Structures are given as C-alpha cells and as structure tokens.
C-alpha cells in the first residue's frame, strides 16, 4: 500500500487529489497539511508511515497563520529527515526557477495541476519507488536547458533574478542569499550576458518572456 500525505493550502485541491487517489486500491491518503511547515511536521511525527508527499510549491498562511514557507524549502527539510518519504511536487507553476528549486531540494517528480488523473496516479506510483515523474511540459523545459546550457541560467542566477524582480537591492539580495554584494553583481553580469539584457529591468522582462520567472 502506498501511503500519501497531501500538502496544499487549498482544501478544494486536496479534495480533488483525494478523490482521484482514493479510487485506487494500492493508494491510501494518510494525512493532509495546509502549510509547508505542517507538512514537514506531519512527516516528522509519522516517521516511516508516509511513502509519498504530494507537495504544492506556494502556500498561503493556512489555518495555522504561521510564517509562510515554500514547498521547495519544505521538501529540502523533509529529505534531510531519517528515512524520508519521496516528494512529488504538484503545482500550477512551471517556470525554470520553480522547477529547478524543487528538483534541487530533492523532489523526485514534478506535475502540473492540470495533469490527467491517470498521469497523477502513475506519478504517485513512480514516486513511491523513487522513480522520476515529470509533466510533459516540465520535461520539455528541462530538455531545452540541457540543449542550450550556455544560455541557461543557473539555479543561483535564477534566485538572484527572482529577487531583482521582487524589487530587492543588491545589498538585500546578498543578505537573503548570504552572498557579498560583489558576488551579486557578478551574477547580474552573467545574467545580463546570457539574456542579452542591458539592465535589471530588461533582464527580468526577458526572463519572464522566456518562462524562467
């Protein structure tokens, strides 16, 4: 039996996932969480009694009202626990920064919420064995990155550019990512070169147009 924890801040999404997965004889839902932190706590409490976590990437405060945590950071925390379950990301977001962040955090799969039920069921079964499961569009984005590595932004560069898009200064970006301002500036030079941009604003615009942010 594959034991699944649902982690999503929307109750209606959890209901939909439960409806699909409960129809399968080899899958059972053992818990739900409406914040990323609650998902980590549930795994800590359940020990080895969870096989797969279905993890959203962006959470609201939920009923607990605690400080927000992303699904990627929660995934990283879960994967550091003893005998952790595998994490399958199920989200609406398919930008490079989201995909790479989840994969580098340790997620074994990445599905979009518009995936057909059969694809979700197959992905859960694959995740339970540690196999990779990707939505077609996500796999295509990763393949394009591999085909054009010279122009692809690294995960760190994507983090820097996302903070630029959020309106952060170089000093604030450095403080957030534990980098010196000189290192932040170096990343920005590389970002502009790869994107053919001449300013922070044009770099952000180019990245959004390319689906990176």
mmCIF file of C-alpha atoms in Angstrom:
data_model
loop_
_atom_site.group_PDB
_atom_site.id
_atom_site.type_symbol
_atom_site.label_atom_id
_atom_site.label_comp_id
_atom_site.label_asym_id
_atom_site.label_seq_id
_atom_site.Cartn_x
_atom_site.Cartn_y
_atom_site.Cartn_z
ATOM 1 C CA UNK A 1 0.000 0.000 0.000
ATOM 2 C CA UNK A 2 1.312 3.474 -0.949
ATOM 3 C CA UNK A 3 0.691 5.919 1.903
ATOM 4 C CA UNK A 4 0.302 9.512 0.763
ATOM 5 C CA UNK A 5 0.327 12.882 2.530
ATOM 6 C CA UNK A 6 -1.414 15.772 0.729
ATOM 7 C CA UNK A 7 0.179 19.199 1.247
ATOM 8 C CA UNK A 8 -1.698 22.100 -0.351
ATOM 9 C CA UNK A 9 -3.181 25.297 1.068
ATOM 10 C CA UNK A 10 -6.442 24.928 -0.869
ATOM 11 C CA UNK A 11 -8.943 22.491 0.636
ATOM 12 C CA UNK A 12 -10.683 22.031 -2.710
ATOM 13 C CA UNK A 13 -7.400 20.922 -4.304
ATOM 14 C CA UNK A 14 -6.792 18.414 -1.529
ATOM 15 C CA UNK A 15 -10.356 17.131 -2.006
ATOM 16 C CA UNK A 16 -9.733 16.671 -5.715
ATOM 17 C CA UNK A 17 -6.450 14.841 -5.169
ATOM 18 C CA UNK A 18 -8.070 12.629 -2.546
ATOM 19 C CA UNK A 19 -10.982 11.817 -4.854
ATOM 20 C CA UNK A 20 -8.610 10.676 -7.599
ATOM 21 C CA UNK A 21 -6.228 8.689 -5.412
ATOM 22 C CA UNK A 22 -8.805 7.097 -3.107
ATOM 23 C CA UNK A 23 -10.198 5.271 -6.119
ATOM 24 C CA UNK A 24 -7.024 3.181 -6.333
ATOM 25 C CA UNK A 25 -6.748 0.025 -4.232
ATOM 26 C CA UNK A 26 -2.988 0.366 -3.749
ATOM 27 C CA UNK A 27 -3.019 4.029 -2.607
ATOM 28 C CA UNK A 28 -4.288 5.463 0.674
ATOM 29 C CA UNK A 29 -4.318 9.038 1.988
ATOM 30 C CA UNK A 30 -2.866 9.118 5.496
ATOM 31 C CA UNK A 31 -2.954 12.858 6.158
ATOM 32 C CA UNK A 32 -3.315 16.426 4.905
ATOM 33 C CA UNK A 33 -1.444 19.673 5.553
ATOM 34 C CA UNK A 34 -2.399 23.226 4.574
ATOM 35 C CA UNK A 35 1.052 24.767 5.092
ATOM 36 C CA UNK A 36 4.528 23.629 4.113
ATOM 37 C CA UNK A 37 5.627 23.685 7.738
ATOM 38 C CA UNK A 38 2.694 21.461 8.716
ATOM 39 C CA UNK A 39 3.755 19.018 6.007
ATOM 40 C CA UNK A 40 7.237 18.766 7.499
ATOM 41 C CA UNK A 41 5.768 18.370 10.973
ATOM 42 C CA UNK A 42 3.438 15.611 9.762
ATOM 43 C CA UNK A 43 6.360 13.693 8.272
ATOM 44 C CA UNK A 44 8.388 14.157 11.460
ATOM 45 C CA UNK A 45 5.501 12.756 13.520
ATOM 46 C CA UNK A 46 4.640 9.898 11.166
ATOM 47 C CA UNK A 47 8.174 8.619 10.728
ATOM 48 C CA UNK A 48 8.284 5.884 8.058
ATOM 49 C CA UNK A 49 4.472 5.688 7.808
ATOM 50 C CA UNK A 50 4.372 8.024 4.781
ATOM 51 C CA UNK A 51 5.672 6.892 1.408
ATOM 52 C CA UNK A 52 4.933 9.919 -0.785
ATOM 53 C CA UNK A 53 4.231 13.591 -0.091
ATOM 54 C CA UNK A 54 2.256 15.478 -2.734
ATOM 55 C CA UNK A 55 3.684 18.966 -2.260
ATOM 56 C CA UNK A 56 2.446 22.293 -3.592
ATOM 57 C CA UNK A 57 5.114 24.977 -4.113
ATOM 58 C CA UNK A 58 3.464 28.190 -2.927
ATOM 59 C CA UNK A 59 1.398 28.278 0.229
ATOM 60 C CA UNK A 60 -0.831 30.809 1.924
ATOM 61 C CA UNK A 61 -0.740 31.065 5.734
ATOM 62 C CA UNK A 62 -3.374 28.352 6.188
ATOM 63 C CA UNK A 63 -5.395 27.954 9.363
ATOM 64 C CA UNK A 64 -2.264 27.977 11.497
ATOM 65 C CA UNK A 65 -1.325 31.505 10.414
ATOM 66 C CA UNK A 66 2.394 30.765 10.712
ATOM 67 C CA UNK A 67 5.052 32.445 8.614
ATOM 68 C CA UNK A 68 4.972 31.222 5.034
ATOM 69 C CA UNK A 69 7.383 28.562 3.820
ATOM 70 C CA UNK A 70 7.730 27.363 0.256
ATOM 71 C CA UNK A 71 7.179 23.827 -0.888
ATOM 72 C CA UNK A 72 10.779 23.666 -2.097
ATOM 73 C CA UNK A 73 12.223 24.563 1.304
ATOM 74 C CA UNK A 74 9.851 22.102 2.989
ATOM 75 C CA UNK A 75 10.948 19.419 0.525
ATOM 76 C CA UNK A 76 14.581 20.039 1.414
ATOM 77 C CA UNK A 77 13.760 19.747 5.137
ATOM 78 C CA UNK A 78 11.823 16.528 4.582
ATOM 79 C CA UNK A 79 14.617 14.942 2.580
ATOM 80 C CA UNK A 80 17.048 15.576 5.446
ATOM 81 C CA UNK A 81 14.918 13.587 7.899
ATOM 82 C CA UNK A 82 15.757 9.958 8.731
ATOM 83 C CA UNK A 83 14.155 7.534 6.239
ATOM 84 C CA UNK A 84 12.212 10.309 4.472
ATOM 85 C CA UNK A 85 9.308 9.811 2.067
ATOM 86 C CA UNK A 86 9.702 10.772 -1.567
ATOM 87 C CA UNK A 87 8.235 14.129 -2.583
ATOM 88 C CA UNK A 88 6.156 14.666 -5.702
ATOM 89 C CA UNK A 89 5.515 18.327 -6.466
ATOM 90 C CA UNK A 90 2.002 19.091 -7.750
ATOM 91 C CA UNK A 91 1.649 22.761 -8.641
ATOM 92 C CA UNK A 92 0.398 25.368 -11.117
ATOM 93 C CA UNK A 93 3.873 26.818 -11.677
ATOM 94 C CA UNK A 94 6.245 25.690 -14.418
ATOM 95 C CA UNK A 95 8.948 28.364 -14.545
ATOM 96 C CA UNK A 96 12.628 27.423 -14.506
ATOM 97 C CA UNK A 97 13.103 28.906 -11.053
ATOM 98 C CA UNK A 98 10.269 26.793 -9.616
ATOM 99 C CA UNK A 99 11.251 23.574 -11.380
ATOM 100 C CA UNK A 100 14.955 23.763 -10.565
ATOM 101 C CA UNK A 101 14.261 24.824 -6.985
ATOM 102 C CA UNK A 102 12.053 21.780 -6.412
ATOM 103 C CA UNK A 103 14.399 19.315 -8.076
ATOM 104 C CA UNK A 104 17.458 20.626 -6.256
ATOM 105 C CA UNK A 105 15.507 20.406 -2.991
ATOM 106 C CA UNK A 106 15.097 16.679 -3.618
ATOM 107 C CA UNK A 107 11.696 16.219 -5.273
ATOM 108 C CA UNK A 108 11.557 13.055 -7.393
ATOM 109 C CA UNK A 109 8.781 14.354 -9.615
ATOM 110 C CA UNK A 110 7.041 17.498 -10.826
ATOM 111 C CA UNK A 111 3.442 17.518 -12.027
ATOM 112 C CA UNK A 112 1.184 20.386 -13.025
ATOM 113 C CA UNK A 113 -2.298 20.510 -11.537
ATOM 114 C CA UNK A 114 -3.919 20.206 -14.951
ATOM 115 C CA UNK A 115 -2.420 16.722 -15.378
ATOM 116 C CA UNK A 116 -4.982 13.990 -16.181
ATOM 117 C CA UNK A 117 -5.964 11.742 -13.251
ATOM 118 C CA UNK A 118 -4.239 8.749 -14.827
ATOM 119 C CA UNK A 119 -0.976 10.708 -15.020
ATOM 120 C CA UNK A 120 -1.265 11.679 -11.351
ATOM 121 C CA UNK A 121 -1.874 8.085 -10.293
ATOM 122 C CA UNK A 122 1.054 6.849 -12.378
ATOM 123 C CA UNK A 123 3.299 9.590 -10.948
ATOM 124 C CA UNK A 124 2.417 8.658 -7.361
ATOM 125 C CA UNK A 125 3.276 5.028 -8.036
ATOM 126 C CA UNK A 126 6.548 6.061 -9.663
ATOM 127 C CA UNK A 127 7.402 8.414 -6.783
ATOM 128 C CA UNK A 128 6.794 5.625 -4.270
ATOM 129 C CA UNK A 129 9.644 3.682 -5.882
ATOM 130 C CA UNK A 130 11.882 6.738 -6.176
ATOM 131 C CA UNK A 131 11.456 6.943 -9.962
ATOM 132 C CA UNK A 132 11.240 10.277 -11.742
ATOM 133 C CA UNK A 133 7.826 11.531 -12.862
ATOM 134 C CA UNK A 134 7.511 14.761 -14.854
ATOM 135 C CA UNK A 135 4.690 16.528 -16.662
ATOM 136 C CA UNK A 136 5.398 16.684 -20.378
ATOM 137 C CA UNK A 137 5.858 20.464 -20.437
ATOM 138 C CA UNK A 138 8.238 20.310 -17.478
ATOM 139 C CA UNK A 139 10.324 17.585 -19.106
ATOM 140 C CA UNK A 140 10.453 19.690 -22.286
ATOM 141 C CA UNK A 141 11.724 22.741 -20.387
ATOM 142 C CA UNK A 142 14.468 20.676 -18.754
ATOM 143 C CA UNK A 143 15.426 19.174 -22.116
ATOM 144 C CA UNK A 144 15.735 22.641 -23.660
ATOM 145 C CA UNK A 145 18.001 23.714 -20.800
ATOM 146 C CA UNK A 146 20.251 20.743 -21.495
ATOM 147 C CA UNK A 147 20.315 21.528 -25.220
ATOM 148 C CA UNK A 148 21.345 25.157 -24.618
ATOM 149 C CA UNK A 149 23.447 25.073 -21.440
ATOM 150 C CA UNK A 150 25.456 28.177 -22.328
ATOM 151 C CA UNK A 151 22.336 30.352 -22.278
ATOM 152 C CA UNK A 152 20.553 28.664 -19.386
ATOM 153 C CA UNK A 153 20.602 30.481 -16.067
ATOM 154 C CA UNK A 154 21.905 28.501 -13.122
ATOM 155 C CA UNK A 155 19.654 27.963 -10.113
ATOM 156 C CA UNK A 156 21.613 30.618 -8.188
ATOM 157 C CA UNK A 157 21.263 33.091 -11.043
ATOM 158 C CA UNK A 158 17.538 32.405 -11.128
ATOM 159 C CA UNK A 159 17.325 33.048 -7.385
ATOM 160 C CA UNK A 160 19.154 36.360 -7.810
ATOM 161 C CA UNK A 161 16.959 37.409 -10.724
ATOM 162 C CA UNK A 162 13.775 36.472 -8.866
ATOM 163 C CA UNK A 163 14.815 38.766 -6.032
ATOM 164 C CA UNK A 164 15.589 41.505 -8.559
ATOM 165 C CA UNK A 165 12.074 41.031 -9.914
ATOM 166 C CA UNK A 166 10.772 41.372 -6.350
ATOM 167 C CA UNK A 167 12.394 44.814 -6.176
ATOM 168 C CA UNK A 168 15.317 43.899 -3.915
ATOM 169 C CA UNK A 169 18.564 45.878 -3.972
ATOM 170 C CA UNK A 170 21.942 44.174 -4.384
ATOM 171 C CA UNK A 171 22.549 44.532 -0.664
ATOM 172 C CA UNK A 172 19.182 42.950 0.170
ATOM 173 C CA UNK A 173 19.787 40.135 -2.302
ATOM 174 C CA UNK A 174 23.180 39.464 -0.737
ATOM 175 C CA UNK A 175 21.686 39.369 2.752
ATOM 176 C CA UNK A 176 18.919 36.995 1.657
ATOM 177 C CA UNK A 177 21.217 34.578 -0.159
ATOM 178 C CA UNK A 178 24.243 35.027 2.137
ATOM 179 C CA UNK A 179 26.347 36.478 -0.685
ATOM 180 C CA UNK A 180 28.603 39.516 -0.872
ATOM 181 C CA UNK A 181 27.425 42.458 -2.955
ATOM 182 C CA UNK A 182 30.359 41.827 -5.300
ATOM 183 C CA UNK A 183 29.125 38.269 -5.887
ATOM 184 C CA UNK A 184 25.594 39.511 -6.528
ATOM 185 C CA UNK A 185 26.937 41.988 -9.087
ATOM 186 C CA UNK A 186 28.928 39.198 -10.737
ATOM 187 C CA UNK A 187 25.796 37.076 -11.024
ATOM 188 C CA UNK A 188 23.930 40.010 -12.559
ATOM 189 C CA UNK A 189 26.670 40.474 -15.180
ATOM 190 C CA UNK A 190 26.388 36.802 -16.156
ATOM 191 C CA UNK A 191 22.582 37.027 -16.199
ATOM 192 C CA UNK A 192 22.603 40.060 -18.485
ATOM 193 C CA UNK A 193 25.105 38.408 -20.811
ATOM 194 C CA UNK A 194 23.077 35.205 -21.120
ATOM 195 C CA UNK A 195 19.800 37.070 -21.648
ATOM 196 C CA UNK A 196 21.234 39.772 -23.882
ATOM 197 C CA UNK A 197 19.962 42.374 -21.432
ATOM 198 C CA UNK A 198 21.388 45.795 -20.617
ATOM 199 C CA UNK A 199 19.603 46.490 -17.358
ATOM 200 C CA UNK A 200 17.925 44.815 -14.404
ATOM 201 C CA UNK A 201 14.513 45.677 -15.818
ATOM 202 C CA UNK A 202 15.226 44.246 -19.260
ATOM 203 C CA UNK A 203 16.735 41.097 -17.708
ATOM 204 C CA UNK A 204 13.583 40.492 -15.680
ATOM 205 C CA UNK A 205 11.398 41.145 -18.741
ATOM 206 C CA UNK A 206 13.440 38.739 -20.885
ATOM 207 C CA UNK A 207 13.345 36.039 -18.227
ATOM 208 C CA UNK A 208 9.584 36.328 -17.833
ATOM 209 C CA UNK A 209 9.067 36.192 -21.582
ATOM 210 C CA UNK A 210 11.163 33.008 -21.688
ATOM 211 C CA UNK A 211 9.213 31.431 -18.812
ATOM 212 C CA UNK A 212 12.155 31.487 -16.419
ATOM 213 C CA UNK A 213 10.374 33.527 -13.730
#
